[in-house]
Amino acid sequence: MDRFDAMRVFARIVERRSFTRAADDLALPRATVTDAIKALESRLGVRLLQRTTRQVTPTLEGEVFYGRCLRLIADMEDAEGAFRDTRPRGPLRIEVHGTLARHLLFPRLPAFLDAYPDIELDVSEGDRYVDLVREGVDCAVRVGKLRDSDLIARRLTLLAEATAASPDYCKRYGTPTDIDALQGDGHVMVGFKSTAIGALLPLEFQHEGRVRHVTLPTRVRVSGADSYVGAAFAGFGIIQAPRYRLDDYFAAGKLILLLELFPPLPSPVNIVYTRTRLPSPRLRAFIEWASNTFVSVRPSHLV
């Protein structure tokens, strides 16, 4: 194994905190990965990795070497691409919010795969926040306000949001005409527990240049986006969700649009990746594609 391949192996071990997971990612035998690190440490004369029974972490020297490896690997990939005029290639692991993936990204992915036939996508779909480095993810598409972090973020768009309830719910509780009527008339909401903050999210409304938060009683609480809409179908309460998820249900009469004059704040959509990993050509290609793909999203769904 040459030096650059050994650097790639070392970088993946640091990111995955595991020899076994790194070997699986790189499609290499576990023994080959172990031998490559032993040879690398012997050549440098320092210990790069601290091994425990639970995980592998870089030493201080390993942290410094990891940063230099990333720069060298990125420079080599750029140089090879420029001189060989090759297309971006190889595996790309992305994490996408589940409903956003199914409604907006997946229908448009064939165009990306046609443009970059040598890129292999590994898409993780979920509602939780993942540690990009520890889980070996190249980038994530996230909806909502970002946490403070050292991630690099690129804004993709703003998604319009709406307030909704089922026809059965409105028959039982009435259709609210203003924000104050929500609490005065005994309305209830479906509780959505955010995995980001670990608490139920209040309903949110824009009114006269201000944002008002309203927390209503809940009898049903969920933590998944699909369950949230499903609970609204069942008449369990009022919900707020992106318009791209609700408009078809409004048109079919399965849900009723509420308080249209007092919309929730729009939800930002960002693509994020770690500062410790220089974007590879395949990651840059995906970022550019994702930035452009929202141009074709239905205008009523965006802000």
Short mmCIF file of N, CA and C in Angstrom, two decimals, residues 94-98 100 124-137 139-153 155 192-199 201 223-224 267-273:
data_model
loop_
_atom_site.label_atom_id
_atom_site.label_comp_id
_atom_site.label_asym_id
_atom_site.label_seq_id
_atom_site.Cartn_x
_atom_site.Cartn_y
_atom_site.Cartn_z
N ILE A 94 -24.44 10.68 2.48
CA ILE A 94 -25.18 11.88 2.86
C ILE A 94 -26.30 11.51 3.81
N GLU A 95 -26.63 12.42 4.70
CA GLU A 95 -27.74 12.27 5.65
C GLU A 95 -28.78 13.32 5.30
N VAL A 96 -30.04 12.91 5.14
CA VAL A 96 -31.10 13.83 4.73
C VAL A 96 -32.31 13.60 5.64
N HIS A 97 -32.95 14.69 6.03
CA HIS A 97 -34.21 14.58 6.77
C HIS A 97 -35.19 13.75 5.95
N GLY A 98 -35.84 12.78 6.59
CA GLY A 98 -36.61 11.77 5.87
C GLY A 98 -37.63 12.31 4.90
N LEU A 100 -37.99 15.30 3.63
CA LEU A 100 -37.38 16.13 2.59
C LEU A 100 -36.77 15.25 1.51
N SER A 124 -28.58 8.14 4.09
CA SER A 124 -29.20 7.81 5.37
C SER A 124 -30.36 8.78 5.57
N GLU A 125 -31.53 8.22 5.87
CA GLU A 125 -32.74 9.03 5.98
C GLU A 125 -33.22 8.99 7.42
N GLY A 126 -33.30 10.16 8.04
CA GLY A 126 -33.74 10.19 9.43
C GLY A 126 -34.07 11.58 9.90
N ASP A 127 -34.55 11.67 11.14
CA ASP A 127 -34.91 12.95 11.73
C ASP A 127 -33.93 13.38 12.82
N ARG A 128 -32.93 12.57 13.10
CA ARG A 128 -32.00 12.90 14.18
C ARG A 128 -30.77 13.63 13.64
N TYR A 129 -30.05 14.28 14.54
CA TYR A 129 -28.78 14.90 14.19
C TYR A 129 -27.67 13.87 14.32
N VAL A 130 -26.89 13.70 13.27
CA VAL A 130 -25.80 12.74 13.32
C VAL A 130 -24.48 13.48 13.48
N ASP A 131 -23.51 12.80 14.07
CA ASP A 131 -22.15 13.31 14.14
C ASP A 131 -21.47 12.93 12.83
N LEU A 132 -21.25 13.90 11.97
CA LEU A 132 -20.77 13.59 10.63
C LEU A 132 -19.43 12.87 10.65
N VAL A 133 -18.52 13.32 11.50
CA VAL A 133 -17.19 12.72 11.52
C VAL A 133 -17.25 11.31 12.10
N ARG A 134 -17.86 11.16 13.26
CA ARG A 134 -17.87 9.85 13.92
C ARG A 134 -18.62 8.80 13.10
N GLU A 135 -19.65 9.22 12.34
CA GLU A 135 -20.43 8.25 11.59
C GLU A 135 -20.03 8.18 10.12
N GLY A 136 -18.95 8.86 9.76
CA GLY A 136 -18.42 8.75 8.41
C GLY A 136 -19.32 9.31 7.34
N VAL A 137 -20.07 10.38 7.66
CA VAL A 137 -20.99 11.00 6.70
C VAL A 137 -20.31 12.21 6.07
N CYS A 139 -21.80 14.72 4.21
CA CYS A 139 -22.56 15.95 4.38
C CYS A 139 -23.98 15.60 4.81
N ALA A 140 -24.70 16.59 5.30
CA ALA A 140 -26.09 16.39 5.72
C ALA A 140 -26.93 17.56 5.22
N VAL A 141 -28.16 17.26 4.82
CA VAL A 141 -29.13 18.28 4.47
C VAL A 141 -30.09 18.40 5.64
N ARG A 142 -30.08 19.56 6.31
CA ARG A 142 -30.82 19.73 7.55
C ARG A 142 -31.86 20.84 7.42
N VAL A 143 -33.01 20.58 8.02
CA VAL A 143 -34.12 21.52 8.02
C VAL A 143 -34.23 22.15 9.40
N GLY A 144 -34.40 23.47 9.45
CA GLY A 144 -34.55 24.15 10.71
C GLY A 144 -33.30 24.91 11.11
N LYS A 145 -33.42 25.60 12.24
CA LYS A 145 -32.30 26.40 12.73
C LYS A 145 -31.16 25.48 13.14
N LEU A 146 -29.95 25.81 12.69
CA LEU A 146 -28.79 24.99 13.00
C LEU A 146 -28.30 25.25 14.42
N ARG A 147 -27.80 24.21 15.03
CA ARG A 147 -27.14 24.38 16.32
C ARG A 147 -25.82 25.12 16.11
N ASP A 148 -25.33 25.72 17.18
CA ASP A 148 -23.98 26.27 17.12
C ASP A 148 -23.00 25.10 17.00
N SER A 149 -22.15 25.17 15.98
CA SER A 149 -21.20 24.08 15.78
C SER A 149 -20.08 24.57 14.89
N ASP A 150 -19.13 23.68 14.66
CA ASP A 150 -18.03 24.04 13.78
C ASP A 150 -18.27 23.54 12.36
N LEU A 151 -19.54 23.21 12.04
CA LEU A 151 -19.85 22.76 10.69
C LEU A 151 -19.91 23.94 9.73
N ILE A 152 -19.51 23.71 8.51
CA ILE A 152 -19.70 24.68 7.45
C ILE A 152 -21.09 24.48 6.87
N ALA A 153 -21.87 25.54 6.75
CA ALA A 153 -23.26 25.46 6.28
C ALA A 153 -23.44 26.30 5.04
N ARG A 155 -26.69 27.66 2.78
CA ARG A 155 -28.14 27.76 2.71
C ARG A 155 -28.63 27.32 1.32
N PHE A 192 -45.04 17.70 19.11
CA PHE A 192 -43.89 17.19 18.34
C PHE A 192 -42.63 17.39 19.18
N LYS A 193 -42.01 16.28 19.55
CA LYS A 193 -40.81 16.34 20.37
C LYS A 193 -39.58 16.43 19.47
N SER A 194 -38.88 17.56 19.55
CA SER A 194 -37.70 17.78 18.73
C SER A 194 -36.53 16.97 19.26
N THR A 195 -35.88 16.23 18.37
CA THR A 195 -34.68 15.49 18.78
C THR A 195 -33.51 16.44 18.99
N ALA A 196 -33.60 17.66 18.41
CA ALA A 196 -32.50 18.62 18.54
C ALA A 196 -32.45 19.23 19.93
N ILE A 197 -33.65 19.54 20.52
CA ILE A 197 -33.68 20.19 21.82
C ILE A 197 -34.28 19.32 22.90
N GLY A 198 -34.86 18.19 22.53
CA GLY A 198 -35.42 17.26 23.51
C GLY A 198 -36.66 17.76 24.20
N ALA A 199 -37.43 18.63 23.54
CA ALA A 199 -38.64 19.19 24.15
C ALA A 199 -39.70 19.35 23.08
N LEU A 201 -42.18 21.23 20.67
CA LEU A 201 -42.12 22.52 19.98
C LEU A 201 -43.47 23.23 20.09
N SER A 223 -42.44 11.92 17.79
CA SER A 223 -41.09 12.42 17.50
C SER A 223 -40.70 12.21 16.04
N GLY A 224 -41.63 11.72 15.23
CA GLY A 224 -41.35 11.50 13.81
C GLY A 224 -42.25 12.33 12.94
N SER A 267 -38.88 27.61 7.32
CA SER A 267 -37.80 26.76 7.83
C SER A 267 -36.61 26.80 6.88
N PRO A 268 -35.43 27.18 7.37
CA PRO A 268 -34.25 27.16 6.51
C PRO A 268 -33.80 25.73 6.22
N VAL A 269 -33.28 25.52 5.03
CA VAL A 269 -32.69 24.24 4.64
C VAL A 269 -31.22 24.50 4.32
N ASN A 270 -30.34 23.79 5.00
CA ASN A 270 -28.90 23.97 4.81
C ASN A 270 -28.24 22.64 4.51
N ILE A 271 -27.18 22.71 3.73
CA ILE A 271 -26.32 21.55 3.57
C ILE A 271 -25.06 21.83 4.38
N VAL A 272 -24.67 20.88 5.22
CA VAL A 272 -23.56 21.10 6.14
C VAL A 272 -22.52 20.00 5.97
N TYR A 273 -21.27 20.38 6.22
CA TYR A 273 -20.18 19.41 6.25
C TYR A 273 -19.13 19.93 7.21
#
